[in-house]
Amino acid sequence: EAQVTQNPRYLITVTGKKLTVTCSQNMNHEYMSWYRQDPGLGLRQIYYSMNVEVTDKGDVPEGYKVSRKEKRNFPLILESPSPNQTSLYFCASSRASGRPSGDGYTFGSGTRLTVV
Amino acid sequence: DAKTTQPPSMDCAEGRAANLPCNHSTISGNEYVYWYRQIHSQGPQYIIHGLKNNETNEMASLIITEDRKSSTLILPHATLRDTAVYYCIVWAAGNKLTFGGGTRVLVKP
């Protein structure tokens, strides 16, 4: 089954303790992206990657890092999490080149992060 | 910034058609109209997309005006499970997918 897999689904952590949220896709998509969703603010892009070793900032990159060493994986790293990073996070992937693929972006199921 | 305008909410009776409007007056020639929905806090789910012509699939129909400045998503027979936030997005491959506020659809029995 074509899918984007995020782990963990739920995470409670303490301020300052480094964490990584993993994202993996099995569709050979070039483009991957991270979003966060907060009440009243909708879905906002954190970082995106056009392909392996190519990453760039989205709208709200502060406090986050990403890496794209392999095509299928795009982990989101919080080096020193703070309470304002408490949010619902989504990873997404799509084909990047030429015309849009039939179903645009495929999203993961989400990671609900709480930083206390 | 989101390039689309949608009503913030609408109600629909179960079993009836739900017509969700979207304005995208600044759409570019290479941008498609995509519709996604998000049920509760799940990941957004693709519904349908189109460029110029009307489209239909097993989930919905998409009607795009001739000038491409607006579109309507039609859920032909709404069910309670169609209660969700529906997002209309204009997008071209390689570009950022930007979500607006969407339309919160409540299907009532």
Short mmCIF file of C-alpha atoms in Angstrom, two decimals:
data_model
loop_
_atom_site.label_atom_id
_atom_site.label_comp_id
_atom_site.label_asym_id
_atom_site.label_seq_id
_atom_site.Cartn_x
_atom_site.Cartn_y
_atom_site.Cartn_z
CA GLU A 1 0.00 0.00 0.00
CA ALA A 2 1.29 3.45 -0.97
CA GLN A 3 1.72 5.45 2.19
CA VAL A 4 3.61 7.94 4.29
CA THR A 5 4.50 6.57 7.71
CA GLN A 6 5.23 8.80 10.66
CA ASN A 7 6.46 7.74 14.07
CA PRO A 8 5.63 8.18 16.83
CA ARG A 9 1.91 9.01 16.71
CA TYR A 10 2.00 10.59 20.13
CA LEU A 11 4.92 12.00 22.09
CA ILE A 12 5.18 13.86 25.36
CA THR A 13 8.60 15.26 26.15
CA VAL A 14 10.28 17.84 28.34
CA THR A 15 11.75 21.16 27.33
CA GLY A 16 15.24 20.87 25.91
CA LYS A 17 15.32 17.13 25.32
CA LYS A 18 16.26 16.44 21.71
CA LEU A 19 13.80 14.38 19.72
CA THR A 20 13.32 13.09 16.20
CA VAL A 21 10.06 12.39 14.41
CA THR A 22 10.57 9.95 11.57
CA CYS A 23 8.84 10.02 8.19
CA SER A 24 9.12 7.41 5.48
CA GLN A 25 7.36 7.03 2.12
CA ASN A 26 7.24 4.03 -0.20
CA MET A 27 6.16 5.79 -3.40
CA ASN A 28 9.59 6.89 -4.67
CA HIS A 29 8.47 10.50 -4.36
CA GLU A 30 11.08 13.21 -4.84
CA TYR A 31 9.30 15.88 -2.83
CA MET A 32 8.77 15.64 0.92
CA SER A 33 7.59 18.20 3.41
CA TRP A 34 6.75 18.77 7.05
CA TYR A 35 3.76 20.74 8.28
CA ARG A 36 2.55 21.71 11.69
CA GLN A 37 -1.09 22.34 12.50
CA ASP A 38 -2.26 24.56 15.31
CA PRO A 39 -5.79 25.68 16.21
CA GLY A 40 -6.73 28.83 14.33
CA LEU A 41 -3.50 28.81 12.31
CA GLY A 42 -4.14 25.93 9.95
CA LEU A 43 -1.40 23.89 8.30
CA ARG A 44 1.93 25.66 7.99
CA GLN A 45 4.99 24.34 6.21
CA ILE A 46 8.13 23.86 8.30
CA TYR A 47 10.69 22.45 5.84
CA TYR A 48 10.61 20.76 2.49
CA SER A 49 12.95 18.72 0.33
CA MET A 50 12.97 18.58 -3.46
CA ASN A 51 15.21 15.51 -3.50
CA VAL A 52 18.05 13.74 -1.70
CA GLU A 53 20.41 16.19 0.01
CA VAL A 54 18.23 19.14 -1.06
CA THR A 55 16.26 20.82 1.72
CA ASP A 56 14.85 24.29 2.23
CA LYS A 57 12.95 26.31 4.79
CA GLY A 58 9.21 26.66 4.74
CA ASP A 59 7.18 29.27 6.55
CA VAL A 60 8.00 28.34 10.16
CA PRO A 61 11.46 26.67 10.25
CA GLU A 62 12.74 28.13 13.54
CA GLY A 63 13.60 25.47 16.09
CA TYR A 64 13.56 22.60 13.59
CA LYS A 65 16.08 20.71 11.50
CA VAL A 66 15.63 18.15 8.76
CA SER A 67 17.80 15.85 6.71
CA ARG A 68 17.30 13.95 3.47
CA LYS A 69 20.03 11.34 3.17
CA GLU A 70 17.77 8.84 1.44
CA LYS A 71 14.88 9.40 -0.90
CA ARG A 72 12.36 7.60 1.26
CA ASN A 73 13.15 9.19 4.65
CA PHE A 74 12.73 12.75 5.87
CA PRO A 75 13.14 13.01 9.65
CA LEU A 76 12.18 16.12 11.60
CA ILE A 77 14.60 17.00 14.38
CA LEU A 78 13.91 19.23 17.36
CA GLU A 79 17.29 19.89 18.93
CA SER A 80 15.91 21.71 21.99
CA PRO A 81 12.12 21.49 22.05
CA SER A 82 10.13 24.25 23.69
CA PRO A 83 6.45 24.39 24.74
CA ASN A 84 5.58 26.54 21.71
CA GLN A 85 6.44 23.55 19.53
CA THR A 86 3.54 21.63 21.01
CA SER A 87 1.52 20.88 17.91
CA LEU A 88 0.19 18.29 15.47
CA TYR A 89 2.79 17.47 12.84
CA PHE A 90 2.26 16.02 9.38
CA CYS A 91 4.72 14.69 6.88
CA ALA A 92 3.77 14.67 3.21
CA SER A 93 5.29 13.55 -0.07
CA SER A 94 4.63 14.01 -3.77
CA ARG A 95 6.19 13.71 -7.17
CA ALA A 96 8.07 16.91 -7.88
CA SER A 97 8.81 17.04 -11.54
CA GLY A 98 6.64 18.18 -14.39
CA ARG A 99 2.89 17.99 -14.11
CA PRO A 100 1.28 17.20 -10.77
CA SER A 101 0.74 13.55 -10.06
CA GLY A 102 -2.79 12.29 -9.89
CA ASP A 103 -3.19 12.66 -6.19
CA GLY A 104 -0.94 15.54 -5.33
CA TYR A 105 0.41 15.15 -1.84
CA THR A 106 0.09 12.05 0.30
CA PHE A 107 0.03 12.80 4.01
CA GLY A 108 1.02 10.75 7.00
CA SER A 109 -1.34 10.13 9.90
CA GLY A 110 0.23 12.79 12.07
CA THR A 111 2.33 13.07 15.23
CA ARG A 112 0.86 14.82 18.23
CA LEU A 113 3.74 16.35 20.16
CA THR A 114 3.45 17.86 23.61
CA VAL A 115 6.42 19.68 25.13
CA VAL A 116 6.13 20.37 28.86
CA ASP B 1 -0.48 33.09 1.32
CA ALA B 2 -3.37 30.93 0.33
CA LYS B 3 -4.67 31.72 -3.12
CA THR B 4 -8.19 30.52 -2.53
CA THR B 5 -11.27 31.78 -0.71
CA GLN B 6 -13.80 29.43 0.84
CA PRO B 7 -16.75 29.90 3.20
CA PRO B 8 -15.68 29.01 6.73
CA SER B 9 -18.48 26.58 7.38
CA MET B 10 -21.61 24.97 5.99
CA ASP B 11 -24.16 22.38 7.01
CA CYS B 12 -25.55 19.65 4.84
CA ALA B 13 -28.35 17.14 5.29
CA GLU B 14 -27.39 13.49 5.17
CA GLY B 15 -28.20 11.96 1.79
CA ARG B 16 -28.32 15.31 0.03
CA ALA B 17 -25.70 16.77 -2.26
CA ALA B 18 -23.16 19.12 -0.71
CA ASN B 19 -21.87 21.89 -2.96
CA LEU B 20 -18.66 23.51 -1.71
CA PRO B 21 -17.61 26.70 -3.50
CA CYS B 22 -14.10 28.02 -3.93
CA ASN B 23 -12.77 31.21 -5.49
CA HIS B 24 -9.30 31.26 -7.02
CA SER B 25 -9.30 34.38 -9.17
CA THR B 26 -5.48 34.61 -9.39
CA ILE B 27 -4.90 31.04 -10.55
CA SER B 28 -2.04 30.63 -13.02
CA GLY B 29 -2.21 28.69 -16.24
CA ASN B 30 -0.09 25.82 -14.94
CA GLU B 31 -1.89 25.48 -11.61
CA TYR B 32 -4.36 22.75 -10.96
CA VAL B 33 -7.28 22.96 -8.55
CA TYR B 34 -6.99 20.36 -5.83
CA TRP B 35 -9.40 19.44 -3.10
CA TYR B 36 -8.42 17.74 0.12
CA ARG B 37 -10.33 17.00 3.27
CA GLN B 38 -9.27 16.49 6.83
CA ILE B 39 -11.39 14.41 9.12
CA HIS B 40 -10.91 15.32 12.76
CA SER B 41 -7.11 15.39 13.27
CA GLN B 42 -6.17 12.86 10.63
CA GLY B 43 -3.81 13.65 7.76
CA PRO B 44 -5.41 15.55 4.88
CA GLN B 45 -6.84 13.20 2.28
CA TYR B 46 -6.84 13.80 -1.45
CA ILE B 47 -10.31 14.03 -3.02
CA ILE B 48 -10.02 15.22 -6.60
CA HIS B 49 -8.19 17.62 -8.87
CA GLY B 50 -8.66 19.30 -12.22
CA LEU B 51 -7.18 21.80 -14.62
CA LYS B 52 -9.92 23.03 -16.94
CA ASN B 53 -12.45 20.29 -17.43
CA ASN B 54 -14.97 19.01 -14.95
CA GLU B 55 -13.86 15.87 -13.21
CA THR B 56 -15.61 13.05 -11.41
CA ASN B 57 -14.36 10.16 -9.34
CA GLU B 58 -15.82 7.78 -6.81
CA MET B 59 -15.71 10.41 -4.08
CA ALA B 60 -16.85 13.63 -5.69
CA SER B 61 -17.28 15.82 -8.74
CA LEU B 62 -15.35 18.98 -9.49
CA ILE B 63 -16.87 21.75 -11.56
CA ILE B 64 -14.44 24.43 -12.77
CA THR B 65 -15.75 27.58 -14.40
CA GLU B 66 -14.64 28.36 -17.92
CA ASP B 67 -12.46 31.28 -16.78
CA ARG B 68 -11.00 28.99 -14.05
CA LYS B 69 -11.54 31.64 -11.41
CA SER B 70 -13.78 29.50 -9.28
CA SER B 71 -14.80 25.91 -8.75
CA THR B 72 -17.32 23.80 -6.87
CA LEU B 73 -16.76 20.47 -5.19
CA ILE B 74 -19.86 18.31 -5.16
CA LEU B 75 -20.37 15.45 -2.75
CA PRO B 76 -23.34 13.77 -4.41
CA HIS B 77 -24.84 11.98 -1.41
CA ALA B 78 -23.34 13.28 1.80
CA THR B 79 -22.97 10.87 4.70
CA LEU B 80 -22.13 11.51 8.33
CA ARG B 81 -18.59 10.32 7.58
CA ASP B 82 -18.17 13.24 5.18
CA THR B 83 -18.11 15.64 8.12
CA ALA B 84 -14.67 17.23 7.78
CA VAL B 85 -12.76 20.36 6.85
CA TYR B 86 -12.49 20.68 3.07
CA TYR B 87 -9.56 22.53 1.55
CA CYS B 88 -9.46 23.98 -1.94
CA ILE B 89 -5.90 24.52 -3.14
CA VAL B 90 -4.30 25.70 -6.35
CA TRP B 91 -1.02 23.96 -6.97
CA ALA B 92 1.60 23.15 -9.55
CA ALA B 93 4.16 20.36 -9.10
CA GLY B 94 7.29 21.50 -7.32
CA ASN B 95 5.49 24.34 -5.60
CA LYS B 96 4.58 24.57 -1.97
CA LEU B 97 1.18 23.25 -1.08
CA THR B 98 -0.42 26.09 0.86
CA PHE B 99 -3.53 25.46 2.88
CA GLY B 100 -6.07 28.15 3.66
CA GLY B 101 -8.72 27.94 6.31
CA GLY B 102 -10.95 25.53 4.43
CA THR B 103 -14.68 24.95 4.84
CA ARG B 104 -15.87 23.07 7.88
CA VAL B 105 -18.68 20.84 6.64
CA LEU B 106 -21.10 19.34 9.12
CA VAL B 107 -23.37 16.64 7.77
CA LYS B 108 -26.50 16.35 9.88
CA PRO B 109 -28.84 13.37 10.13
#
